[in-house]
GROMACS .gro file of C-alpha atoms in nm:
model
  469
    1MET     CA    1   2.330   0.785  -0.940
    2ARG     CA    2   2.441   0.367  -0.982
    3GLY     CA    3   2.577   0.516  -1.326
    4MET     CA    4   2.828   0.695  -1.039
    5PHE     CA    5   2.822   0.467  -0.824
    6LEU     CA    6   2.890   0.195  -1.093
    7LYS     CA    7   3.184   0.443  -1.221
    8ILE     CA    8   3.376   0.483  -0.897
    9VAL     CA    9   3.328   0.076  -0.758
   10LEU     CA   10   3.491   0.042  -1.147
   11TRP     CA   11   3.750   0.287  -1.129
   12PHE     CA   12   3.851   0.183  -0.777
   13TRP     CA   13   3.857  -0.204  -0.872
   14ALA     CA   14   4.080  -0.132  -1.209
   15SER     CA   15   4.286   0.103  -0.997
   16LEU     CA   16   4.406  -0.209  -0.773
   17ALA     CA   17   4.420  -0.402  -1.030
   18LEU     CA   18   4.682  -0.262  -1.213
   19VAL     CA   19   4.824  -0.169  -0.937
   20ALA     CA   20   4.785  -0.570  -0.819
   21LEU     CA   21   4.920  -0.681  -1.181
   22ALA     CA   22   5.180  -0.417  -1.253
   23LEU     CA   23   5.285  -0.577  -0.854
   24HIS     CA   24   5.290  -0.921  -0.952
   25VAL     CA   25   5.501  -0.873  -1.287
   26THR     CA   26   5.755  -0.673  -1.103
   27ILE     CA   27   5.772  -1.027  -0.892
   28ILE     CA   28   5.856  -1.245  -1.151
   29ALA     CA   29   5.988  -1.059  -1.305
   30THR     CA   30   6.297  -1.050  -0.989
   31SER     CA   31   6.193  -1.265  -0.813
   32VAL     CA   32   6.441  -1.582  -0.818
   33PRO     CA   33   6.270  -1.944  -0.873
   34PRO     CA   34   6.231  -2.238  -0.651
   35GLU     CA   35   6.489  -2.433  -0.888
   36VAL     CA   36   6.719  -2.193  -0.863
   37ARG     CA   37   6.719  -2.109  -0.571
   38VAL     CA   38   6.775  -2.505  -0.403
   39GLN     CA   39   7.034  -2.480  -0.684
   40ARG     CA   40   7.272  -2.206  -0.534
   41PHE     CA   41   7.183  -2.317  -0.172
   42SER     CA   42   7.275  -2.675  -0.277
   43ASP     CA   43   7.586  -2.539  -0.474
   44THR     CA   44   7.699  -2.350  -0.164
   45ALA     CA   45   7.604  -2.531   0.142
   46LEU     CA   46   7.575  -2.933   0.011
   47SER     CA   47   7.939  -3.003  -0.016
   48GLY     CA   48   8.000  -2.861   0.322
   49TYR     CA   49   7.712  -3.034   0.509
   50GLY     CA   50   7.924  -3.357   0.272
   51ARG     CA   51   8.213  -3.322   0.451
   52ARG     CA   52   8.189  -3.216   0.738
   53ALA     CA   53   7.945  -3.577   0.774
   54VAL     CA   54   8.211  -3.788   0.575
   55ALA     CA   55   8.462  -3.674   0.894
   56ILE     CA   56   8.247  -3.739   1.216
   57LEU     CA   57   8.174  -4.132   1.017
   58GLU     CA   58   8.521  -4.185   0.980
   59ARG     CA   59   8.673  -4.044   1.322
   60GLU     CA   60   8.339  -4.111   1.555
   61GLY     CA   61   8.155  -4.314   1.289
   62VAL     CA   62   7.789  -4.402   1.227
   63PRO     CA   63   7.548  -4.317   1.520
   64ALA     CA   64   7.750  -3.982   1.498
   65LEU     CA   65   7.676  -3.890   1.190
   66ALA     CA   66   7.300  -4.041   1.244
   67ALA     CA   67   7.311  -3.736   1.481
   68TYR     CA   68   7.459  -3.470   1.246
   69LEU     CA   69   7.235  -3.539   1.016
   70ASP     CA   70   6.905  -3.491   1.266
   71GLY     CA   71   7.024  -3.218   1.439
   72LEU     CA   72   7.134  -3.098   0.968
   73GLU     CA   73   6.729  -3.135   0.970
   74ARG     CA   74   6.588  -3.008   1.230
   75SER     CA   75   6.809  -2.639   1.172
   76THR     CA   76   6.735  -2.653   0.810
   77ARG     CA   77   6.510  -2.889   0.679
   78ILE     CA   78   6.734  -3.041   0.509
   79HIS     CA   79   6.694  -3.420   0.526
   80ALA     CA   80   7.064  -3.516   0.403
   81VAL     CA   81   7.131  -3.946   0.367
   82LEU     CA   82   7.499  -4.017   0.268
   83ILE     CA   83   7.593  -4.287   0.016
   84ARG     CA   84   7.849  -4.568  -0.072
   85GLN     CA   85   7.968  -4.521  -0.380
   86ASP     CA   86   7.742  -4.946  -0.334
   87GLY     CA   87   7.470  -4.787  -0.349
   88ARG     CA   88   7.379  -4.758   0.021
   89ASP     CA   89   7.392  -4.567   0.288
   90ALA     CA   90   7.653  -4.534   0.564
   91SER     CA   91   7.435  -4.745   0.797
   92GLY     CA   92   7.422  -5.032   0.546
   93HIS     CA   93   7.006  -4.899   0.426
   94ALA     CA   94   6.883  -5.014   0.101
   95VAL     CA   95   6.759  -4.626   0.022
   96THR     CA   96   6.531  -4.570  -0.254
   97PRO     CA   97   6.565  -4.593  -0.647
   98ARG     CA   98   6.514  -4.220  -0.642
   99VAL     CA   99   6.825  -4.094  -0.399
  100ALA     CA  100   7.028  -4.446  -0.515
  101ALA     CA  101   7.028  -4.259  -0.902
  102ALA     CA  102   7.074  -3.936  -0.825
  103ALA     CA  103   7.344  -4.059  -0.563
  104ALA     CA  104   7.448  -4.271  -0.857
  105ARG     CA  105   7.481  -3.919  -1.124
  106ALA     CA  106   7.672  -3.756  -0.863
  107GLY     CA  107   7.920  -4.040  -0.861
  108ASP     CA  108   8.008  -3.961  -1.270
  109ALA     CA  109   7.969  -3.645  -1.273
  110GLY     CA  110   8.046  -3.503  -0.878
  111HIS     CA  111   7.708  -3.367  -0.764
  112ALA     CA  112   7.411  -3.417  -1.033
  113ASP     CA  113   7.073  -3.147  -1.121
  114VAL     CA  114   6.794  -3.068  -0.879
  115GLU     CA  115   6.478  -3.251  -0.957
  116VAL     CA  116   6.169  -3.144  -0.827
  117ASN     CA  117   5.914  -3.420  -0.749
  118GLY     CA  118   5.630  -3.393  -0.563
  119GLY     CA  119   5.642  -3.095  -0.409
  120VAL     CA  120   5.999  -3.228  -0.265
  121ALA     CA  121   6.362  -3.116  -0.418
  122LEU     CA  122   6.624  -3.360  -0.461
  123LYS     CA  123   6.979  -3.211  -0.538
  124ALA     CA  124   7.351  -3.471  -0.469
  125HIS     CA  125   7.685  -3.397  -0.455
  126ARG     CA  126   7.976  -3.642  -0.460
  127ILE     CA  127   8.213  -3.652  -0.185
  128ASP     CA  128   8.581  -3.772  -0.204
  129GLY     CA  129   8.680  -3.937   0.131
  130ALA     CA  130   9.090  -3.909   0.307
  131ASP     CA  131   9.125  -4.288   0.209
  132GLY     CA  132   9.004  -4.213  -0.134
  133GLN     CA  133   8.658  -4.394  -0.131
  134ARG     CA  134   8.417  -4.193  -0.239
  135TRP     CA  135   8.054  -4.039  -0.094
  136ALA     CA  136   7.751  -3.939  -0.240
  137LEU     CA  137   7.572  -3.685   0.008
  138VAL     CA  138   7.153  -3.663  -0.153
  139ALA     CA  139   6.981  -3.384   0.054
  140SER     CA  140   6.614  -3.323  -0.027
  141THR     CA  141   6.363  -2.979   0.080
  142PRO     CA  142   6.000  -2.993   0.046
  143ILE     CA  143   5.917  -2.687  -0.092
  144GLY     CA  144   5.559  -2.673  -0.059
  145LEU     CA  145   5.306  -2.459  -0.176
  146VAL     CA  146   5.504  -2.167  -0.361
  147ARG     CA  147   5.626  -2.465  -0.597
  148LEU     CA  148   5.307  -2.612  -0.693
  149LEU     CA  149   5.103  -2.261  -0.737
  150HIS     CA  150   5.462  -2.146  -0.986
  151ASP     CA  151   5.421  -2.541  -1.177
  152ALA     CA  152   5.009  -2.549  -1.173
  153PRO     CA  153   4.879  -2.378  -1.513
  154PHE     CA  154   4.630  -2.239  -1.336
  155ALA     CA  155   4.848  -2.027  -1.172
  156GLN     CA  156   4.818  -1.714  -1.327
  157LEU     CA  157   4.475  -1.726  -1.344
  158LEU     CA  158   4.444  -1.794  -0.958
  159ARG     CA  159   4.616  -1.486  -0.904
  160LEU     CA  160   4.451  -1.261  -1.111
  161VAL     CA  161   4.092  -1.377  -0.917
  162ALA     CA  162   4.186  -1.337  -0.612
  163VAL     CA  163   4.326  -1.007  -0.712
  164LEU     CA  164   3.934  -0.921  -0.873
  165LEU     CA  165   3.812  -1.042  -0.477
  166THR     CA  166   3.970  -0.913  -0.288
  167ALA     CA  167   4.004  -0.531  -0.518
  168GLY     CA  168   3.586  -0.592  -0.521
  169VAL     CA  169   3.482  -0.638  -0.158
  170VAL     CA  170   3.692  -0.369  -0.079
  171CYS     CA  171   3.610  -0.058  -0.345
  172TYR     CA  172   3.254  -0.197  -0.293
  173PRO     CA  173   3.189  -0.007   0.002
  174LEU     CA  174   3.446   0.190  -0.008
  175ALA     CA  175   3.241   0.352  -0.363
  176ARG     CA  176   2.920   0.279  -0.159
  177TYR     CA  177   2.977   0.556   0.137
  178VAL     CA  178   3.136   0.840  -0.114
  179ALA     CA  179   2.744   0.785  -0.347
  180ARG     CA  180   2.580   0.723  -0.074
  181PRO     CA  181   2.511   1.070   0.031
  182LEU     CA  182   2.461   1.198  -0.373
  183ALA     CA  183   2.183   0.975  -0.356
  184THR     CA  184   2.057   1.168  -0.097
  185LEU     CA  185   2.128   1.477  -0.177
  186ARG     CA  186   2.000   1.397  -0.536
  187ALA     CA  187   1.660   1.296  -0.379
  188ALA     CA  188   1.682   1.592  -0.159
  189THR     CA  189   1.674   1.851  -0.486
  190GLN     CA  190   1.397   1.621  -0.630
  191GLU     CA  191   1.188   1.722  -0.308
  192VAL     CA  192   1.272   2.058  -0.389
  193ALA     CA  193   1.212   2.104  -0.742
  194ALA     CA  194   0.894   1.976  -0.646
  195GLY     CA  195   0.819   2.223  -0.392
  196ASN     CA  196   0.885   2.026  -0.060
  197LEU     CA  197   1.114   2.348   0.086
  198ALA     CA  198   1.091   2.155   0.421
  199VAL     CA  199   1.336   1.886   0.323
  200ARG     CA  200   1.722   1.884   0.434
  201VAL     CA  201   2.040   1.653   0.423
  202ALA     CA  202   2.256   1.715   0.652
  203PRO     CA  203   1.996   1.441   0.912
  204GLY     CA  204   1.987   1.195   0.715
  205LEU     CA  205   2.399   1.142   0.648
  206GLY     CA  206   2.472   1.103   1.037
  207ARG     CA  207   2.784   1.178   1.170
  208ARG     CA  208   3.023   1.261   0.860
  209ARG     CA  209   3.324   1.480   0.827
  210ASP     CA  210   3.390   1.505   0.502
  211GLU     CA  211   3.371   1.771   0.264
  212LEU     CA  212   3.043   1.526   0.083
  213ALA     CA  213   2.888   1.630   0.492
  214ASP     CA  214   2.955   2.018   0.391
  215LEU     CA  215   2.756   2.000   0.067
  216ALA     CA  216   2.487   1.850   0.304
  217GLN     CA  217   2.509   2.130   0.495
  218ASP     CA  218   2.517   2.384   0.223
  219PHE     CA  219   2.261   2.293   0.094
  220ASP     CA  220   2.053   2.273   0.404
  221ARG     CA  221   2.147   2.633   0.440
  222MET     CA  222   2.025   2.693   0.057
  223ALA     CA  223   1.710   2.510   0.130
  224GLU     CA  224   1.593   2.718   0.431
  225ARG     CA  225   1.740   3.049   0.274
  226ILE     CA  226   1.524   3.005   0.007
  227GLU     CA  227   1.186   2.856   0.236
  228ALA     CA  228   1.259   3.195   0.404
  229LEU     CA  229   1.251   3.440   0.098
  230MET     CA  230   0.935   3.210  -0.052
  231THR     CA  231   0.718   3.233   0.300
  232ALA     CA  232   0.770   3.547   0.298
  233GLU     CA  233   0.727   3.658  -0.014
  234ARG     CA  234   0.399   3.471  -0.014
  235ARG     CA  235   0.301   3.682   0.342
  236LEU     CA  236   0.344   3.967   0.175
  237LEU     CA  237   0.135   3.936  -0.162
  238ARG     CA  238  -0.155   3.836   0.113
  239ASP     CA  239  -0.100   4.097   0.311
  240ILE     CA  240  -0.039   4.328   0.003
  241SER     CA  241  -0.325   4.188  -0.093
  242HIS     CA  242  -0.582   4.260   0.228
  243GLU     CA  243  -0.449   4.618   0.267
  244LEU     CA  244  -0.577   4.709  -0.108
  245ARG     CA  245  -0.912   4.547  -0.052
  246SER     CA  246  -0.993   4.876   0.206
  247PRO     CA  247  -0.887   5.125  -0.081
  248LEU     CA  248  -1.055   4.993  -0.378
  249SER     CA  249  -1.393   5.002  -0.153
  250ARG     CA  250  -1.380   5.320  -0.076
  251LEU     CA  251  -1.291   5.416  -0.384
  252HIS     CA  252  -1.593   5.266  -0.497
  253VAL     CA  253  -1.832   5.438  -0.184
  254ALA     CA  254  -1.655   5.770  -0.405
  255LEU     CA  255  -1.686   5.643  -0.724
  256GLY     CA  256  -2.105   5.662  -0.654
  257LEU     CA  257  -2.087   5.958  -0.485
  258ALA     CA  258  -1.913   6.092  -0.774
  259ARG     CA  259  -2.208   5.937  -0.982
  260GLN     CA  260  -2.458   6.152  -0.817
  261GLN     CA  261  -2.297   6.491  -0.940
  262ALA     CA  262  -2.137   6.393  -1.219
  263GLY     CA  263  -2.449   6.452  -1.408
  264GLU     CA  264  -2.489   6.317  -1.767
  265ASP     CA  265  -2.071   6.286  -1.753
  266GLN     CA  266  -2.009   5.968  -1.710
  267ALA     CA  267  -1.712   5.849  -1.944
  268PRO     CA  268  -1.417   5.896  -1.731
  269LEU     CA  269  -1.621   5.750  -1.443
  270ASP     CA  270  -1.700   5.483  -1.621
  271ARG     CA  271  -1.385   5.470  -1.697
  272ILE     CA  272  -1.309   5.481  -1.385
  273GLU     CA  273  -1.473   5.248  -1.245
  274ARG     CA  274  -1.413   4.954  -1.570
  275GLU     CA  275  -0.975   5.033  -1.418
  276ALA     CA  276  -1.107   4.958  -0.999
  277GLU     CA  277  -1.289   4.680  -1.089
  278ARG     CA  278  -0.959   4.484  -1.315
  279LEU     CA  279  -0.770   4.614  -0.958
  280ASN     CA  280  -1.021   4.440  -0.804
  281ALA     CA  281  -0.992   4.095  -1.029
  282LEU     CA  282  -0.605   4.160  -0.955
  283ILE     CA  283  -0.642   4.192  -0.601
  284GLY     CA  284  -0.869   3.838  -0.629
  285GLN     CA  285  -0.648   3.627  -0.777
  286LEU     CA  286  -0.309   3.760  -0.552
  287LEU     CA  287  -0.551   3.585  -0.251
  288MET     CA  288  -0.650   3.280  -0.446
  289LEU     CA  289  -0.261   3.256  -0.562
  290ALA     CA  290  -0.190   3.301  -0.225
  291ARG     CA  291  -0.422   3.090  -0.013
  292LEU     CA  292  -0.284   2.777  -0.291
  293GLU     CA  293   0.076   2.878  -0.186
  294SER     CA  294   0.029   2.887   0.125
  295GLY     CA  295  -0.230   2.469   0.122
  296ALA     CA  296  -0.438   2.732   0.332
  297THR     CA  297  -0.739   2.643   0.055
  298GLU     CA  298  -0.789   2.236   0.074
  299PRO     CA  299  -1.030   2.095  -0.210
  300ALA     CA  300  -1.351   1.980  -0.116
  301CYS     CA  301  -1.345   1.546  -0.045
  302GLU     CA  302  -1.675   1.592  -0.302
  303PRO     CA  303  -1.762   1.398  -0.624
  304VAL     CA  304  -1.729   1.655  -0.915
  305ASP     CA  305  -1.937   1.559  -1.251
  306LEU     CA  306  -1.595   1.763  -1.488
  307ALA     CA  307  -1.853   1.690  -1.785
  308THR     CA  308  -2.088   1.926  -1.672
  309ILE     CA  309  -1.903   2.217  -1.582
  310VAL     CA  310  -1.652   2.227  -1.925
  311ARG     CA  311  -2.060   2.180  -2.127
  312GLU     CA  312  -2.147   2.431  -1.872
  313VAL     CA  313  -1.839   2.715  -1.913
  314VAL     CA  314  -1.823   2.598  -2.362
  315GLU     CA  315  -2.173   2.735  -2.339
  316ASP     CA  316  -2.127   3.047  -2.161
  317ALA     CA  317  -1.814   3.145  -2.363
  318ASP     CA  318  -1.963   3.050  -2.687
  319PHE     CA  319  -2.265   3.266  -2.606
  320GLU     CA  320  -2.053   3.580  -2.538
  321VAL     CA  321  -1.809   3.516  -2.791
  322LYS     CA  322  -2.023   3.514  -3.114
  323SER     CA  323  -2.014   3.875  -3.141
  324ARG     CA  324  -1.613   3.899  -3.217
  325ARG     CA  325  -1.706   3.634  -3.465
  326ARG     CA  326  -1.529   3.376  -3.269
  327GLY     CA  327  -1.676   3.058  -3.122
  328VAL     CA  328  -1.629   2.785  -2.853
  329ARG     CA  329  -1.694   2.430  -2.947
  330ILE     CA  330  -1.676   2.057  -2.768
  331THR     CA  331  -1.514   1.840  -2.991
  332ARG     CA  332  -1.508   1.486  -2.796
  333ALA     CA  333  -1.702   1.399  -2.415
  334CYS     CA  334  -1.626   1.174  -2.232
  335GLU     CA  335  -1.845   1.087  -1.858
  336SER     CA  336  -1.581   1.168  -1.604
  337VAL     CA  337  -1.607   1.231  -1.217
  338ALA     CA  338  -1.330   1.415  -1.015
  339ILE     CA  339  -1.293   1.437  -0.607
  340GLY     CA  340  -1.233   1.815  -0.505
  341ALA     CA  341  -1.459   2.134  -0.469
  342PRO     CA  342  -1.644   2.244  -0.805
  343ASP     CA  343  -1.590   2.604  -0.750
  344LEU     CA  344  -1.242   2.550  -0.827
  345LEU     CA  345  -1.231   2.321  -1.060
  346ARG     CA  346  -1.508   2.496  -1.259
  347SER     CA  347  -1.288   2.886  -1.231
  348ALA     CA  348  -1.015   2.667  -1.341
  349VAL     CA  349  -1.172   2.497  -1.691
  350GLU     CA  350  -1.290   2.844  -1.730
  351ASN     CA  351  -0.981   3.027  -1.740
  352VAL     CA  352  -0.833   2.784  -1.970
  353ILE     CA  353  -1.127   2.833  -2.189
  354ARG     CA  354  -1.160   3.222  -2.172
  355ASN     CA  355  -0.821   3.283  -2.256
  356ALA     CA  356  -0.816   3.094  -2.545
  357VAL     CA  357  -1.115   3.270  -2.651
  358ARG     CA  358  -0.859   3.593  -2.659
  359HIS     CA  359  -0.640   3.448  -2.825
  360THR     CA  360  -0.717   3.281  -3.074
  361ARG     CA  361  -0.788   3.447  -3.458
  362GLU     CA  362  -1.116   3.536  -3.568
  363ASP     CA  363  -1.314   3.322  -3.761
  364THR     CA  364  -1.209   2.988  -3.567
  365ALA     CA  365  -1.287   2.820  -3.294
  366VAL     CA  366  -1.114   2.715  -2.971
  367GLU     CA  367  -1.228   2.346  -2.937
  368VAL     CA  368  -1.232   2.147  -2.648
  369ALA     CA  369  -1.214   1.839  -2.630
  370MET     CA  370  -1.235   1.552  -2.282
  371ARG     CA  371  -1.070   1.190  -2.364
  372PRO     CA  372  -0.947   0.916  -2.100
  373ARG     CA  373  -0.589   0.885  -2.075
  374ASP     CA  374  -0.612   0.566  -1.857
  375PRO     CA  375  -0.805   0.404  -1.647
  376GLU     CA  376  -0.769   0.644  -1.356
  377HIS     CA  377  -0.677   0.972  -1.508
  378VAL     CA  378  -0.864   1.171  -1.747
  379VAL     CA  379  -0.767   1.489  -1.987
  380ILE     CA  380  -0.950   1.796  -2.050
  381ALA     CA  381  -0.772   1.927  -2.419
  382VAL     CA  382  -0.796   2.304  -2.499
  383ARG     CA  383  -0.709   2.370  -2.820
  384ASP     CA  384  -0.663   2.766  -2.979
  385HIS     CA  385  -0.662   2.887  -3.323
  386GLY     CA  386  -0.378   3.165  -3.240
  387GLY     CA  387  -0.033   3.289  -3.262
  388GLY     CA  388   0.155   3.035  -3.032
  389VAL     CA  389   0.391   3.030  -2.805
  390PRO     CA  390   0.811   3.056  -2.827
  391GLU     CA  391   0.943   2.668  -2.729
  392SER     CA  392   1.145   2.848  -2.542
  393VAL     CA  393   0.918   3.016  -2.303
  394LEU     CA  394   0.716   2.706  -2.267
  395PRO     CA  395   0.792   2.547  -1.919
  396HIS     CA  396   0.763   2.898  -1.778
  397ILE     CA  397   0.440   3.010  -1.874
  398PHE     CA  398   0.308   2.805  -1.531
  399HIS     CA  399   0.541   3.065  -1.325
  400PRO     CA  400   0.385   3.342  -1.123
  401PHE     CA  401   0.400   3.723  -1.353
  402TYR     CA  402   0.590   3.562  -1.623
  403ARG     CA  403   0.497   3.743  -1.944
  404VAL     CA  404   0.515   3.581  -2.292
  405GLY     CA  405   0.676   3.909  -2.463
  406ASP     CA  406   0.626   4.105  -2.775
  407GLY     CA  407   0.344   4.324  -2.567
  408ARG     CA  408   0.189   3.969  -2.537
  409ASP     CA  409  -0.019   3.870  -2.226
  410ARG     CA  410  -0.103   3.499  -2.353
  411TYR     CA  411  -0.267   3.259  -2.105
  412THR     CA  412  -0.121   3.496  -1.815
  413GLY     CA  413  -0.436   3.636  -1.738
  414GLY     CA  414  -0.305   4.015  -1.855
  415VAL     CA  415  -0.084   4.011  -1.532
  416GLY     CA  416   0.054   3.664  -1.551
  417LEU     CA  417  -0.133   3.492  -1.261
  418GLY     CA  418  -0.408   3.323  -1.445
  419LEU     CA  419  -0.223   2.987  -1.577
  420THR     CA  420  -0.019   2.972  -1.265
  421ILE     CA  421  -0.441   3.002  -1.058
  422VAL     CA  422  -0.509   2.670  -1.296
  423HIS     CA  423  -0.167   2.495  -1.268
  424ARG     CA  424  -0.212   2.497  -0.883
  425THR     CA  425  -0.563   2.426  -0.899
  426ILE     CA  426  -0.555   2.118  -1.033
  427GLN     CA  427  -0.228   2.031  -0.857
  428LEU     CA  428  -0.374   2.054  -0.543
  429HIS     CA  429  -0.702   1.792  -0.708
  430GLY     CA  430  -0.351   1.611  -0.765
  431GLY     CA  431  -0.336   1.594  -1.141
  432THR     CA  432  -0.120   1.783  -1.449
  433VAL     CA  433  -0.080   2.008  -1.665
  434ARG     CA  434   0.113   2.118  -1.942
  435ALA     CA  435   0.100   2.361  -2.257
  436ALA     CA  436   0.198   2.266  -2.579
  437ASN     CA  437   0.168   2.398  -2.941
  438ALA     CA  438  -0.031   2.241  -3.187
  439PRO     CA  439   0.026   2.158  -3.525
  440GLY     CA  440  -0.091   2.393  -3.779
  441GLY     CA  441  -0.060   2.690  -3.523
  442GLY     CA  442  -0.232   2.739  -3.211
  443LEU     CA  443  -0.148   2.627  -2.803
  444VAL     CA  444  -0.300   2.320  -2.652
  445VAL     CA  445  -0.310   2.284  -2.299
  446GLU     CA  446  -0.411   1.984  -2.114
  447MET     CA  447  -0.521   1.954  -1.752
  448THR     CA  448  -0.497   1.631  -1.611
  449LEU     CA  449  -0.716   1.455  -1.334
  450PRO     CA  450  -0.804   1.152  -1.154
  451ALA     CA  451  -1.057   0.993  -1.210
  452HIS     CA  452  -1.337   0.824  -0.974
  453THR     CA  453  -1.518   0.551  -1.050
  454ARG     CA  454  -1.765   0.587  -0.731
  455THR     CA  455  -1.851   0.234  -0.602
  456PRO     CA  456  -1.897   0.125  -0.261
  457SER     CA  457  -1.563   0.019  -0.237
  458ALA     CA  458  -1.361   0.306  -0.356
  459PRO     CA  459  -1.446   0.581  -0.112
  460PRO     CA  460  -1.396   0.940  -0.256
  461LYS     CA  461  -0.946   1.014  -0.267
  462CYS     CA  462  -0.906   1.335  -0.094
  463TYR     CA  463  -0.564   1.510  -0.277
  464ARG     CA  464  -0.322   1.792  -0.164
  465ARG     CA  465  -0.004   1.895  -0.270
  466ASP     CA  466   0.282   2.093  -0.024
  467PRO     CA  467   0.293   2.465  -0.162
  468LEU     CA  468   0.543   2.498  -0.422
  469THR     CA  469   0.781   2.674  -0.534
   0.00000   0.00000   0.00000
């Protein structure tokens, strides 16, 4: 989500920066520099101001001239001085060398070019009096910060930095506003993928009324629908399994009565009994899966010696398959203790080992290894030497009722429940299960469980997971 957030920030930032840059270039290309504005103002106005000042001086005297020039400064911010041919102002006072020089240049050429110094533009214009005397009106006006920025070497960089900072300040909260619901939605999808169907998104978005809020509501409706369907499926599975137990029990009773009347012809009844046992085992698996899915089965919070469980299951399985030219052996062992239910953990280990025995080739042995993954976890790995599983279906073999295909019931307990129950059992104890094809052929199933160190300062930790999809 950080990538999306960063992209949104950069997109908005770059867009605003480009717009600001284009606007800046347009302003520079079309605007009139301050010198030109002062020049135009001087050429059109100073001549009129000067003639007016000379006329007032000749007609009304110096006090009236001073009043006129003061009014001009108040109304136009132009400070003007009327200079005589001798370089002094109309009242007889000396002037600064800069003003005197500008007046002298205007007396020779008729006007002086604009001179800018210290943020002040100065311009002089020659005025011919009625009596033939020449005057020079020297006017100055401040051009302020705009002119300083126009002339400063760092002006362009300063403008660019200002644009980028402004765009960043504006774009960051906007991008955050857009990206935050996406981050919330992503976290919710991860929760659903982990099995928590009770998660909802819309309450965390507050009072938003936009497309993202609509998406959050759609997600919540989808999650509610999935949760309802999964709950109904588990309830149906549990109810059907319970309902099948009663007719199956009556079938066993009827089978016993039939044996008493069948005499020596027991073969058909033996077949019926085997099928009934298979059906009974299937119902047991369904009930176990229903309990694990619903969270009704809690792992006992007691130490379990994993090494002992593995050793006992391996010995039993090896004894049973010797007549079928197969074997089961421990290639590596380590002492490790888990916290949970001994019966559930034994069933999970036994399920994986017996399925491996079923699919390993003749004259090969199923290999069982225990090793520490890190100080806090232990791995039980079971490898057979069969044909393996296609890579494309490996992620699905832990799903209920999933079959690999091609007439094989690889690691599915015949109906696709074996590894599902193993998966749920290991997760119930805070562990993980994974399957992979082994180099040289065969399948490896690894069960990783938290290892417990029995010390007074480390009390047993019990694990429980939420029901999974």
